């Protein structure tokens, strides 16, 4: 994401076990706004796409990934000008 308006957020995941089931969820928040759940569009076994409508300001993304039975969460922050 880099500009106000509709943005794409691509997520590529390459698990060590190529047969592992992989799922991803993402939310995005900004000051004074409730968290928005983003819906993934599966483009390939290792590639998810999320669409998000952003305005100017600082945005925080939280991504939760499940690979097999293991869950990992990471955060990203982005300033849109």
Coordinates of N, CA, C and O in Angstrom, one line a residue:
X1 N 0.8 -1.2 0.0 CA 0.0 0.0 0.0 C 0.9 1.2 0.0 O 1.8 1.3 0.8
X2 N 0.5 2.2 -0.9 CA 1.4 3.4 -0.9 C 0.7 4.7 -1.2 O 1.3 5.7 -1.3
X3 N -0.6 4.6 -1.4 CA -1.4 5.9 -1.8 C -2.8 5.8 -1.3 O -3.3 4.7 -1.1
X4 N -3.4 6.9 -1.0 CA -4.8 6.9 -0.6 C -5.7 6.2 -1.7 O -5.4 6.3 -2.9
X5 N -6.7 5.5 -1.3 CA -7.6 4.8 -2.2 C -7.5 3.3 -2.1 O -7.0 2.8 -1.1
X6 N -7.9 2.6 -3.2 CA -7.8 1.1 -3.2 C -6.4 0.6 -3.4 O -5.7 1.1 -4.3
X7 N -6.0 -0.2 -2.5 CA -4.6 -0.8 -2.5 C -4.7 -2.3 -2.5 O -5.6 -2.9 -2.0
X8 N -3.6 -2.9 -3.0 CA -3.4 -4.3 -2.9 C -2.3 -4.7 -1.9 O -1.3 -4.0 -1.9
X9 N -2.5 -5.7 -1.2 CA -1.5 -6.2 -0.2 C -1.3 -7.7 -0.6 O -2.2 -8.5 -0.4
X10 N -0.1 -8.0 -1.1 CA 0.2 -9.4 -1.5 C 1.0 -10.1 -0.4 O 1.9 -9.5 0.2
X11 N 0.6 -11.3 -0.2 CA 1.3 -12.1 0.8 C 1.8 -13.4 0.2 O 0.9 -14.2 -0.4
X12 N 3.1 -13.6 0.2 CA 3.6 -14.9 -0.3 C 4.2 -15.7 0.8 O 4.9 -15.2 1.7
X13 N 3.8 -17.0 0.9 CA 4.2 -17.8 2.0 C 4.8 -19.1 1.4 O 4.2 -19.7 0.5
X14 N 6.0 -19.5 1.8 CA 6.7 -20.6 1.3 C 7.1 -21.6 2.5 O 8.2 -21.5 3.0
X15 N 6.2 -22.4 2.9 CA 6.5 -23.3 4.0 C 7.5 -24.4 3.6 O 7.6 -24.7 2.5
X16 N 8.3 -24.8 4.6 CA 9.3 -25.8 4.4 C 8.7 -27.1 3.9 O 9.3 -27.7 3.0
X17 N 7.5 -27.4 4.3 CA 6.8 -28.6 3.8 C 5.7 -28.1 2.8 O 4.7 -27.5 3.2
X18 N 6.0 -28.3 1.5 CA 5.2 -27.8 0.5 C 3.8 -28.4 0.5 O 2.8 -27.8 -0.1
X19 N 3.6 -29.5 1.2 CA 2.2 -30.1 1.3 C 1.4 -29.5 2.5 O 0.2 -29.8 2.6
X20 N 2.0 -28.7 3.3 CA 1.3 -28.1 4.5 C 0.2 -27.2 4.1 O 0.3 -26.5 3.1
X21 N -0.9 -27.3 4.8 CA -2.0 -26.4 4.5 C -1.7 -25.0 5.1 O -1.3 -24.9 6.2
X22 N -1.9 -24.0 4.3 CA -1.5 -22.6 4.7 C -2.8 -21.8 4.6 O -3.5 -21.8 3.5
X23 N -3.1 -21.0 5.6 CA -4.2 -20.1 5.6 C -3.7 -18.8 6.2 O -2.8 -18.8 7.0
X24 N -4.2 -17.6 5.7 CA -3.8 -16.3 6.2 C -5.0 -15.5 6.5 O -6.0 -15.5 5.7
X25 N -5.0 -14.7 7.6 CA -6.0 -13.7 7.9 C -5.2 -12.4 8.1 O -4.1 -12.3 8.6
X26 N -5.9 -11.2 7.8 CA -5.3 -9.9 8.0 C -6.3 -9.0 8.5 O -7.5 -9.0 8.1
X27 N -5.9 -8.1 9.4 CA -6.7 -6.9 9.8 C -5.9 -5.7 9.6 O -4.6 -5.7 9.6
X28 N -6.6 -4.5 9.5 CA -5.9 -3.3 9.4 C -6.6 -2.2 10.3 O -7.8 -2.3 10.4
X29 N -5.8 -1.4 10.9 CA -6.4 -0.4 11.8 C -5.7 0.9 11.6 O -4.5 1.0 11.1
X30 N -6.3 2.0 11.9 CA -5.7 3.4 12.0 C -6.3 4.1 13.2 O -7.4 3.7 13.7
X31 N -5.6 5.1 13.6 CA -6.1 5.9 14.8 C -7.5 6.3 14.7 O -8.0 6.8 13.7
X32 N -8.3 5.9 15.7 CA -9.7 6.3 15.8 C -10.7 5.5 14.9 O -11.8 5.9 14.8
X33 N -10.2 4.5 14.3 CA -11.0 3.6 13.5 C -11.1 2.2 14.0 O -10.0 1.7 14.5
X34 N -12.2 1.5 13.8 CA -12.2 0.1 14.2 C -11.4 -0.7 13.3 O -11.2 -0.4 12.1
X35 N -10.9 -1.9 13.8 CA -10.2 -2.8 12.9 C -11.1 -3.3 11.8 O -12.2 -3.6 12.0
X36 N -10.5 -3.4 10.6 CA -11.2 -4.0 9.5 C -10.6 -5.4 9.2 O -9.3 -5.5 9.1
X37 N -11.4 -6.4 9.1 CA -11.0 -7.7 8.6 C -10.8 -7.7 7.1 O -11.7 -7.3 6.4
X38 N -9.6 -8.1 6.6 CA -9.4 -8.2 5.2 C -9.6 -9.6 4.7 O -9.2 -10.6 5.4
X39 N -10.3 -9.8 3.6 CA -10.6 -11.1 3.0 C -9.5 -11.5 2.0 O -9.3 -10.7 1.1
X40 N -8.9 -12.6 2.2 CA -7.9 -13.0 1.2 C -8.5 -13.5 -0.1 O -9.6 -14.2 -0.1
X41 N -7.8 -13.2 -1.2 CA -8.2 -13.8 -2.5 C -7.0 -14.8 -2.8 O -5.8 -14.3 -2.9
X42 N -7.2 -16.0 -2.9 CA -6.2 -17.0 -3.1 C -5.8 -17.0 -4.6 O -6.6 -17.3 -5.5
X43 N -4.6 -16.6 -4.9 CA -4.1 -16.5 -6.3 C -3.2 -17.7 -6.6 O -3.0 -18.0 -7.8
X44 N -2.8 -18.4 -5.6 CA -2.0 -19.6 -5.8 C -1.7 -20.3 -4.5 O -2.1 -19.8 -3.5
X45 N -1.1 -21.5 -4.5 CA -0.9 -22.2 -3.3 C -0.1 -21.4 -2.2 O -0.3 -21.6 -1.0
X46 N 0.8 -20.5 -2.7 CA 1.6 -19.7 -1.8 C 1.4 -18.2 -1.9 O 2.2 -17.4 -1.5
X47 N 0.3 -17.8 -2.5 CA 0.1 -16.4 -2.8 C -1.4 -16.0 -2.5 O -2.3 -16.5 -3.1
X48 N -1.5 -15.1 -1.5 CA -2.8 -14.5 -1.2 C -2.8 -13.0 -1.5 O -1.7 -12.3 -1.4
X49 N -3.9 -12.5 -1.9 CA -4.0 -11.0 -2.2 C -5.1 -10.5 -1.3 O -6.2 -11.1 -1.2
X50 N -4.9 -9.3 -0.7 CA -5.9 -8.6 0.1 C -6.1 -7.2 -0.5 O -5.1 -6.6 -0.9
X51 N -7.3 -6.8 -0.7 CA -7.6 -5.5 -1.1 C -8.0 -4.6 0.1 O -8.7 -5.1 1.0
X52 N -7.6 -3.4 0.2 CA -7.9 -2.5 1.3 C -8.0 -1.1 0.8 O -7.2 -0.6 0.0
X53 N -9.0 -0.4 1.3 CA -9.2 1.0 1.0 C -8.6 1.9 2.1 O -9.1 1.8 3.3
X54 N -7.6 2.7 1.8 CA -6.9 3.4 2.8 C -7.0 4.9 2.5 O -7.1 5.4 1.4
X55 N -7.0 5.7 3.6 CA -6.9 7.2 3.6 C -5.6 7.6 4.1 O -4.8 6.8 4.5
X56 N -5.3 8.9 4.0 CA -4.0 9.3 4.5 C -3.9 9.1 6.0 O -4.9 9.1 6.7
X57 N -2.7 8.7 6.5 CA -2.4 8.5 7.9 C -1.6 7.2 8.1 O -1.1 6.6 7.1
X58 N -1.4 6.9 9.3 CA -0.6 5.7 9.7 C -1.5 4.5 9.9 O -2.5 4.6 10.6
X59 N -1.2 3.4 9.2 CA -2.0 2.2 9.2 C -1.2 1.0 9.8 O 0.0 0.9 9.5
X60 N -1.9 0.2 10.6 CA -1.2 -1.0 11.1 C -1.9 -2.2 10.6 O -3.1 -2.3 10.7
X61 N -1.1 -3.1 10.1 CA -1.6 -4.4 9.6 C -1.2 -5.5 10.5 O 0.0 -5.5 11.0
X62 N -2.1 -6.4 10.8 CA -1.7 -7.6 11.6 C -2.1 -8.8 10.7 O -3.2 -8.9 10.3
X63 N -1.1 -9.6 10.5 CA -1.3 -10.8 9.7 C -1.1 -12.1 10.5 O -0.1 -12.2 11.3
X64 N -2.0 -13.0 10.5 CA -2.0 -14.2 11.2 C -1.9 -15.4 10.2 O -2.8 -15.4 9.3
X65 N -0.9 -16.2 10.3 CA -0.7 -17.2 9.3 C -0.7 -18.6 10.0 O -0.1 -18.7 11.1
X66 N -1.4 -19.5 9.5 CA -1.4 -20.9 10.0 C -0.8 -21.8 8.9 O -1.3 -21.9 7.8
X67 N 0.3 -22.5 9.3 CA 0.9 -23.4 8.5 C 0.8 -24.8 9.2 O 1.4 -25.0 10.2
X68 N 0.0 -25.7 8.6 CA -0.3 -26.9 9.3 C -0.9 -26.6 10.6 O -1.9 -25.9 10.6
X69 N -0.4 -27.0 11.8 CA -1.0 -26.7 13.1 C -0.3 -25.5 13.8 O -0.6 -25.2 14.9
X70 N 0.7 -24.9 13.1 CA 1.4 -23.8 13.7 C 0.9 -22.4 13.3 O 0.7 -22.2 12.1
X71 N 0.7 -21.5 14.3 CA 0.2 -20.2 14.0 C 1.3 -19.2 14.3 O 1.9 -19.2 15.4
X72 N 1.5 -18.2 13.4 CA 2.4 -17.1 13.6 C 1.7 -15.8 13.2 O 0.9 -15.8 12.3
X73 N 2.0 -14.8 14.0 CA 1.4 -13.5 13.8 C 2.5 -12.5 13.6 O 3.5 -12.5 14.4
X74 N 2.4 -11.5 12.7 CA 3.3 -10.5 12.5 C 2.6 -9.2 12.2 O 1.5 -9.2 11.7
X75 N 3.2 -8.0 12.5 CA 2.7 -6.7 12.3 C 3.5 -5.9 11.3 O 4.7 -6.0 11.3
X76 N 2.8 -5.1 10.5 CA 3.4 -4.2 9.6 C 2.8 -2.8 9.8 O 1.6 -2.7 10.1
X77 N 3.6 -1.7 9.6 CA 3.0 -0.4 9.7 C 3.3 0.3 8.4 O 4.4 0.2 7.9
X78 N 2.4 1.2 8.0 CA 2.6 1.9 6.8 C 2.0 3.3 6.9 O 0.9 3.4 7.5
X79 N 2.7 4.3 6.5 CA 2.1 5.7 6.5 C 1.8 6.0 5.0 O 2.6 5.9 4.1
X80 N 0.5 6.4 4.9 CA 0.0 6.8 3.6 C -0.1 8.3 3.5 O -0.7 9.0 4.4
X81 N 0.5 8.9 2.5 CA 0.6 10.3 2.3 C -0.1 10.8 1.1 O -0.4 10.0 0.2

